[in-house]
PDB file of N, CA and C in Angstrom:
ATOM      1  N   ALA D   1       3.550 126.180 -10.979  1.00 82.00           N
ATOM      2  CA  ALA D   1       5.226 126.698 -10.757  1.00 82.00           C
ATOM      3  C   ALA D   1       5.950 125.513  -8.777  1.00 82.00           C
ATOM      4  N   LYS D   2       7.034 126.193  -8.735  1.00 91.00           N
ATOM      5  CA  LYS D   2       7.895 125.401  -7.631  1.00 91.00           C
ATOM      6  C   LYS D   2       6.999 126.401  -6.348  1.00 91.00           C
ATOM      7  N   ILE D   3       6.985 127.977  -6.722  1.00 89.00           N
ATOM      8  CA  ILE D   3       7.036 128.593  -5.389  1.00 89.00           C
ATOM      9  C   ILE D   3       5.550 128.794  -5.039  1.00 89.00           C
ATOM     10  N   THR D   4       4.811 128.338  -5.946  1.00 89.00           N
ATOM     11  CA  THR D   4       2.951 128.348  -6.473  1.00 89.00           C
ATOM     12  C   THR D   4       2.552 126.831  -5.172  1.00 89.00           C
ATOM     13  N   GLN D   5       3.990 125.777  -5.305  1.00 92.00           N
ATOM     14  CA  GLN D   5       3.324 124.740  -4.585  1.00 92.00           C
ATOM     15  C   GLN D   5       3.854 125.070  -3.395  1.00 92.00           C
ATOM     16  N   LEU D   6       5.078 125.877  -3.110  1.00 91.00           N
ATOM     17  CA  LEU D   6       5.931 125.882  -1.335  1.00 91.00           C
ATOM     18  C   LEU D   6       4.691 126.899  -0.624  1.00 91.00           C
ATOM     19  N   HIS D   7       4.083 127.739  -1.725  1.00 90.00           N
ATOM     20  CA  HIS D   7       3.082 128.933  -1.243  1.00 90.00           C
ATOM     21  C   HIS D   7       1.865 127.682  -0.807  1.00 90.00           C
ATOM     22  N   GLU D   8       1.427 126.929  -1.288  1.00 90.00           N
ATOM     23  CA  GLU D   8      -0.036 125.927  -0.953  1.00 90.00           C
ATOM     24  C   GLU D   8       0.230 125.370   0.630  1.00 90.00           C
ATOM     25  N   LEU D   9       1.832 124.679   0.823  1.00 92.00           N
ATOM     26  CA  LEU D   9       2.305 124.234   1.459  1.00 92.00           C
ATOM     27  C   LEU D   9       2.121 124.933   2.828  1.00 92.00           C
ATOM     28  N   LEU D  10       3.056 125.840   2.351  1.00 90.00           N
ATOM     29  CA  LEU D  10       3.030 126.995   3.697  1.00 90.00           C
ATOM     30  C   LEU D  10       1.302 127.517   4.443  1.00 90.00           C
ATOM     31  N   ALA D  11       0.799 127.871   3.579  1.00 88.00           N
ATOM     32  CA  ALA D  11      -0.693 127.811   4.103  1.00 88.00           C
ATOM     33  C   ALA D  11      -1.210 126.795   4.621  1.00 88.00           C
ATOM     34  N   ARG D  12      -1.202 125.217   4.149  1.00 90.00           N
ATOM     35  CA  ARG D  12      -2.077 124.216   4.402  1.00 90.00           C
ATOM     36  C   ARG D  12      -1.158 124.439   5.512  1.00 90.00           C
ATOM     37  N   GLU D  13       0.042 124.031   5.545  1.00 91.00           N
ATOM     38  CA  GLU D  13       0.988 123.426   6.910  1.00 91.00           C
ATOM     39  C   GLU D  13       1.176 124.363   8.004  1.00 91.00           C
ATOM     40  N   CYS D  14       1.392 125.715   7.942  1.00 88.00           N
ATOM     41  CA  CYS D  14       1.733 126.418   8.922  1.00 88.00           C
ATOM     42  C   CYS D  14       0.686 126.874   9.962  1.00 88.00           C
ATOM     43  N   LYS D  15       1.351 127.339  11.418  1.00 81.00           N
ATOM     44  CA  LYS D  15       0.083 127.386  12.008  1.00 81.00           C
ATOM     45  C   LYS D  15      -0.052 128.742  12.421  1.00 81.00           C
ATOM     46  N   VAL D  16       0.583 129.565  11.805  1.00 81.00           N
ATOM     47  CA  VAL D  16      -0.358 131.114  10.952  1.00 81.00           C
ATOM     48  C   VAL D  16      -0.291 130.990  10.149  1.00 81.00           C
ATOM     49  N   PRO D  17      -1.148 132.727   9.858  1.00 80.00           N
ATOM     50  CA  PRO D  17      -1.780 132.923   8.782  1.00 80.00           C
ATOM     51  C   PRO D  17      -0.787 133.246   7.724  1.00 80.00           C
ATOM     52  N   VAL D  18      -0.997 133.036   6.213  1.00 83.00           N
ATOM     53  CA  VAL D  18       0.278 133.784   4.896  1.00 83.00           C
ATOM     54  C   VAL D  18      -1.173 134.386   4.704  1.00 83.00           C
ATOM     55  N   LEU D  19      -0.509 135.629   4.821  1.00 85.00           N
ATOM     56  CA  LEU D  19      -1.163 137.018   3.439  1.00 85.00           C
ATOM     57  C   LEU D  19      -1.290 137.138   2.948  1.00 85.00           C
ATOM     58  N   SER D  20      -0.758 136.368   1.746  1.00 85.00           N
ATOM     59  CA  SER D  20      -0.329 137.095   0.179  1.00 85.00           C
ATOM     60  C   SER D  20       0.308 135.737  -0.260  1.00 85.00           C
ATOM     61  N   GLY D  21      -0.650 135.333  -1.967  1.00 84.00           N
ATOM     62  CA  GLY D  21       0.364 134.803  -2.670  1.00 84.00           C
ATOM     63  C   GLY D  21       1.392 135.290  -3.496  1.00 84.00           C
ATOM     64  N   PRO D  22       2.682 134.193  -4.114  1.00 84.00           N
ATOM     65  CA  PRO D  22       3.598 135.182  -4.143  1.00 84.00           C
ATOM     66  C   PRO D  22       3.193 135.953  -5.720  1.00 84.00           C
ATOM     67  N   GLY D  23       2.407 136.198  -6.326  1.00 87.00           N
ATOM     68  CA  GLY D  23       2.036 137.169  -7.230  1.00 87.00           C
ATOM     69  C   GLY D  23       1.863 138.095  -6.655  1.00 87.00           C
ATOM     70  N   GLY D  24       1.173 139.055  -5.439  1.00 88.00           N
ATOM     71  CA  GLY D  24       1.164 140.018  -4.714  1.00 88.00           C
ATOM     72  C   GLY D  24       1.977 140.907  -4.462  1.00 88.00           C
ATOM     73  N   TYR D  25       3.269 140.093  -4.894  1.00 88.00           N
ATOM     74  CA  TYR D  25       4.207 141.024  -4.627  1.00 88.00           C
ATOM     75  C   TYR D  25       5.754 140.761  -5.602  1.00 88.00           C
ATOM     76  N   VAL D  26       4.713 140.756  -6.721  1.00 90.00           N
ATOM     77  CA  VAL D  26       5.780 141.005  -8.189  1.00 90.00           C
ATOM     78  C   VAL D  26       5.453 142.264  -8.274  1.00 90.00           C
ATOM     79  N   PHE D  27       6.322 143.112  -8.385  1.00 92.00           N
ATOM     80  CA  PHE D  27       6.646 144.389  -9.108  1.00 92.00           C
ATOM     81  C   PHE D  27       7.229 144.821 -10.646  1.00 92.00           C
ATOM     82  N   ALA D  28       6.867 145.983 -11.291  1.00 93.00           N
ATOM     83  CA  ALA D  28       7.358 146.181 -12.418  1.00 93.00           C
ATOM     84  C   ALA D  28       8.922 146.637 -11.877  1.00 93.00           C
ATOM     85  N   GLU D  29       9.487 146.246 -13.163  1.00 93.00           N
ATOM     86  CA  GLU D  29      10.969 146.491 -12.932  1.00 93.00           C
ATOM     87  C   GLU D  29      11.626 147.632 -12.850  1.00 93.00           C
ATOM     88  N   SER D  30      10.860 148.942 -13.106  1.00 94.00           N
ATOM     89  CA  SER D  30      10.897 150.456 -12.763  1.00 94.00           C
ATOM     90  C   SER D  30      10.973 151.012 -10.788  1.00 94.00           C
ATOM     91  N   TYR D  31      10.037 149.213 -10.083  1.00 95.00           N
ATOM     92  CA  TYR D  31      10.591 149.970  -9.133  1.00 95.00           C
ATOM     93  C   TYR D  31      11.860 148.606  -8.441  1.00 95.00           C
ATOM     94  N   PHE D  32      12.647 148.571  -8.712  1.00 95.00           N
ATOM     95  CA  PHE D  32      13.787 148.299  -8.616  1.00 95.00           C
ATOM     96  C   PHE D  32      15.010 148.944  -8.908  1.00 95.00           C
ATOM     97  N   TYR D  33      16.062 149.319  -8.126  1.00 92.00           N
ATOM     98  CA  TYR D  33      17.123 150.070  -7.899  1.00 92.00           C
ATOM     99  C   TYR D  33      17.972 148.954  -8.721  1.00 92.00           C
ATOM    100  N   ASP D  34      18.756 148.651  -8.073  1.00 91.00           N
ATOM    101  CA  ASP D  34      20.158 148.107  -8.495  1.00 91.00           C
ATOM    102  C   ASP D  34      20.479 147.061  -8.913  1.00 91.00           C
ATOM    103  N   THR D  35      19.158 145.720  -8.223  1.00 88.00           N
ATOM    104  CA  THR D  35      19.075 144.545  -8.147  1.00 88.00           C
ATOM    105  C   THR D  35      17.590 144.034  -8.173  1.00 88.00           C
ATOM    106  N   VAL D  36      17.294 143.009  -7.917  1.00 83.00           N
ATOM    107  CA  VAL D  36      16.001 142.398  -8.185  1.00 83.00           C
ATOM    108  C   VAL D  36      15.547 142.604  -6.793  1.00 83.00           C
ATOM    109  N   TYR D  37      16.909 143.129  -5.641  1.00 88.00           N
ATOM    110  CA  TYR D  37      16.810 142.620  -3.894  1.00 88.00           C
ATOM    111  C   TYR D  37      16.228 143.856  -3.566  1.00 88.00           C
ATOM    112  N   HIS D  38      16.183 145.369  -4.325  1.00 94.00           N
ATOM    113  CA  HIS D  38      16.598 146.356  -3.315  1.00 94.00           C
ATOM    114  C   HIS D  38      15.473 147.287  -5.036  1.00 94.00           C
ATOM    115  N   LEU D  39      14.611 147.747  -3.728  1.00 95.00           N
ATOM    116  CA  LEU D  39      13.328 148.595  -3.895  1.00 95.00           C
ATOM    117  C   LEU D  39      13.724 150.138  -4.424  1.00 95.00           C
ATOM    118  N   THR D  40      13.344 150.466  -5.531  1.00 96.00           N
ATOM    119  CA  THR D  40      13.381 151.935  -5.253  1.00 96.00           C
ATOM    120  C   THR D  40      12.196 152.837  -4.245  1.00 96.00           C
ATOM    121  N   TRP D  41      12.498 153.782  -3.901  1.00 96.00           N
ATOM    122  CA  TRP D  41      11.499 154.456  -2.799  1.00 96.00           C
ATOM    123  C   TRP D  41      10.509 154.316  -3.113  1.00 96.00           C
ATOM    124  N   GLU D  42       9.926 154.283  -4.435  1.00 96.00           N
ATOM    125  CA  GLU D  42       8.626 153.836  -4.641  1.00 96.00           C
ATOM    126  C   GLU D  42       7.930 152.598  -4.762  1.00 96.00           C
ATOM    127  N   GLY D  43       8.927 152.095  -5.002  1.00 96.00           N
ATOM    128  CA  GLY D  43       8.898 150.397  -4.379  1.00 96.00           C
ATOM    129  C   GLY D  43       8.753 150.609  -3.387  1.00 96.00           C
ATOM    130  N   ARG D  44       9.177 150.943  -2.278  1.00 96.00           N
ATOM    131  CA  ARG D  44       8.975 150.860  -0.925  1.00 96.00           C
ATOM    132  C   ARG D  44       8.049 151.055  -0.060  1.00 96.00           C
ATOM    133  N   GLN D  45       7.441 152.208  -1.129  1.00 97.00           N
ATOM    134  CA  GLN D  45       5.884 152.606  -0.776  1.00 97.00           C
ATOM    135  C   GLN D  45       4.961 151.788  -0.866  1.00 97.00           C
ATOM    136  N   GLU D  46       4.797 151.356  -2.196  1.00 95.00           N
ATOM    137  CA  GLU D  46       3.900 150.237  -2.534  1.00 95.00           C
ATOM    138  C   GLU D  46       3.803 148.844  -1.850  1.00 95.00           C
ATOM    139  N   ARG D  47       5.212 148.676  -1.274  1.00 94.00           N
ATOM    140  CA  ARG D  47       5.346 147.701  -1.032  1.00 94.00           C
ATOM    141  C   ARG D  47       4.618 147.433   0.823  1.00 94.00           C
ATOM    142  N   THR D  48       4.634 148.307   1.486  1.00 96.00           N
ATOM    143  CA  THR D  48       4.998 148.971   1.948  1.00 96.00           C
ATOM    144  C   THR D  48       3.115 148.530   2.474  1.00 96.00           C
ATOM    145  N   GLY D  49       2.679 149.693   1.915  1.00 96.00           N
ATOM    146  CA  GLY D  49       1.275 150.299   0.953  1.00 96.00           C
ATOM    147  C   GLY D  49       0.318 148.195   1.725  1.00 96.00           C
ATOM    148  N   ARG D  50       0.969 147.743   0.773  1.00 94.00           N
ATOM    149  CA  ARG D  50       0.378 146.448  -0.190  1.00 94.00           C
ATOM    150  C   ARG D  50       0.567 145.221   1.588  1.00 94.00           C
ATOM    151  N   VAL D  51       1.733 145.710   2.629  1.00 94.00           N
ATOM    152  CA  VAL D  51       1.688 145.196   3.238  1.00 94.00           C
ATOM    153  C   VAL D  51       0.370 145.453   4.717  1.00 94.00           C
ATOM    154  N   ILE D  52       0.661 146.122   5.030  1.00 96.00           N
ATOM    155  CA  ILE D  52      -0.537 147.815   6.281  1.00 96.00           C
ATOM    156  C   ILE D  52      -1.987 146.729   5.323  1.00 96.00           C
ATOM    157  N   ARG D  53      -1.850 146.773   4.316  1.00 94.00           N
ATOM    158  CA  ARG D  53      -3.837 146.454   3.518  1.00 94.00           C
ATOM    159  C   ARG D  53      -3.843 144.982   3.952  1.00 94.00           C
ATOM    160  N   GLU D  54      -2.826 144.424   4.083  1.00 92.00           N
ATOM    161  CA  GLU D  54      -3.088 142.905   4.294  1.00 92.00           C
ATOM    162  C   GLU D  54      -2.936 142.388   5.644  1.00 92.00           C
ATOM    163  N   LEU D  55      -2.498 143.332   6.540  1.00 92.00           N
ATOM    164  CA  LEU D  55      -2.243 143.173   8.119  1.00 92.00           C
ATOM    165  C   LEU D  55      -3.589 143.549   8.623  1.00 92.00           C
ATOM    166  N   LYS D  56      -3.934 144.914   7.810  1.00 94.00           N
ATOM    167  CA  LYS D  56      -5.037 145.097   8.974  1.00 94.00           C
ATOM    168  C   LYS D  56      -6.628 144.500   8.106  1.00 94.00           C
ATOM    169  N   GLU D  57      -6.514 144.064   6.723  1.00 90.00           N
ATOM    170  CA  GLU D  57      -7.604 143.104   6.985  1.00 90.00           C
ATOM    171  C   GLU D  57      -7.329 141.334   7.815  1.00 90.00           C
ATOM    172  N   ALA D  58      -6.465 141.069   8.079  1.00 88.00           N
ATOM    173  CA  ALA D  58      -5.959 139.615   8.180  1.00 88.00           C
ATOM    174  C   ALA D  58      -6.407 139.951   9.586  1.00 88.00           C
ATOM    175  N   LEU D  59      -6.037 140.727  10.338  1.00 89.00           N
ATOM    176  CA  LEU D  59      -6.704 141.269  11.856  1.00 89.00           C
ATOM    177  C   LEU D  59      -7.746 141.814  11.501  1.00 89.00           C
ATOM    178  N   SER D  60      -8.244 142.549  11.327  1.00 89.00           N
ATOM    179  CA  SER D  60      -9.941 142.708  11.160  1.00 89.00           C
ATOM    180  C   SER D  60     -10.765 141.365  11.375  1.00 89.00           C
ATOM    181  N   ALA D  61      -9.920 140.368  10.208  1.00 83.00           N
ATOM    182  CA  ALA D  61     -10.901 138.856  10.200  1.00 83.00           C
ATOM    183  C   ALA D  61     -10.661 138.349  11.192  1.00 83.00           C
ATOM    184  N   ARG D  62     -10.023 138.394  12.406  1.00 76.00           N
ATOM    185  CA  ARG D  62      -9.736 137.886  13.498  1.00 76.00           C
ATOM    186  C   ARG D  62     -10.671 138.566  14.501  1.00 76.00           C
ATOM    187  N   GLN D  63     -10.803 139.729  14.611  1.00 74.00           N
ATOM    188  CA  GLN D  63     -11.324 140.308  15.354  1.00 74.00           C
ATOM    189  C   GLN D  63     -13.225 139.919  15.715  1.00 74.00           C
ATOM    190  N   PRO D  64     -13.752 139.841  17.392  1.00 71.00           N
ATOM    191  CA  PRO D  64     -14.816 139.165  17.495  1.00 71.00           C
ATOM    192  C   PRO D  64     -15.930 140.547  17.434  1.00 71.00           C
ATOM    193  N   ASP D  65     -16.819 140.297  16.476  1.00 66.00           N
ATOM    194  CA  ASP D  65     -17.714 141.622  16.030  1.00 66.00           C
ATOM    195  C   ASP D  65     -18.232 142.265  17.462  1.00 66.00           C
ATOM    196  N   LYS D  66     -18.217 143.808  17.176  1.00 59.00           N
ATOM    197  CA  LYS D  66     -18.256 144.307  18.500  1.00 59.00           C
ATOM    198  C   LYS D  66     -19.734 145.067  18.711  1.00 59.00           C
ATOM    199  N   LYS D  67     -19.939 145.153  19.466  1.00 54.00           N
ATOM    200  CA  LYS D  67     -21.309 145.060  19.762  1.00 54.00           C
ATOM    201  C   LYS D  67     -21.528 146.473  20.212  1.00 54.00           C
TER     202      LYS D  67
END
């Protein structure tokens, strides 16, 4: 799919880390409010949790080992 190709290009060419593939942020229809762009409160909570987890993982991977 085109979105996967775009993700691969960005991951390969960007100078900043790409945290997740496009599939990491596909949500159930029940998480959407009035359009595909507006998440419900529960959907926002889920998305925020995913972003936080990915950022923590990315940041901890960049930290030198503490001794």
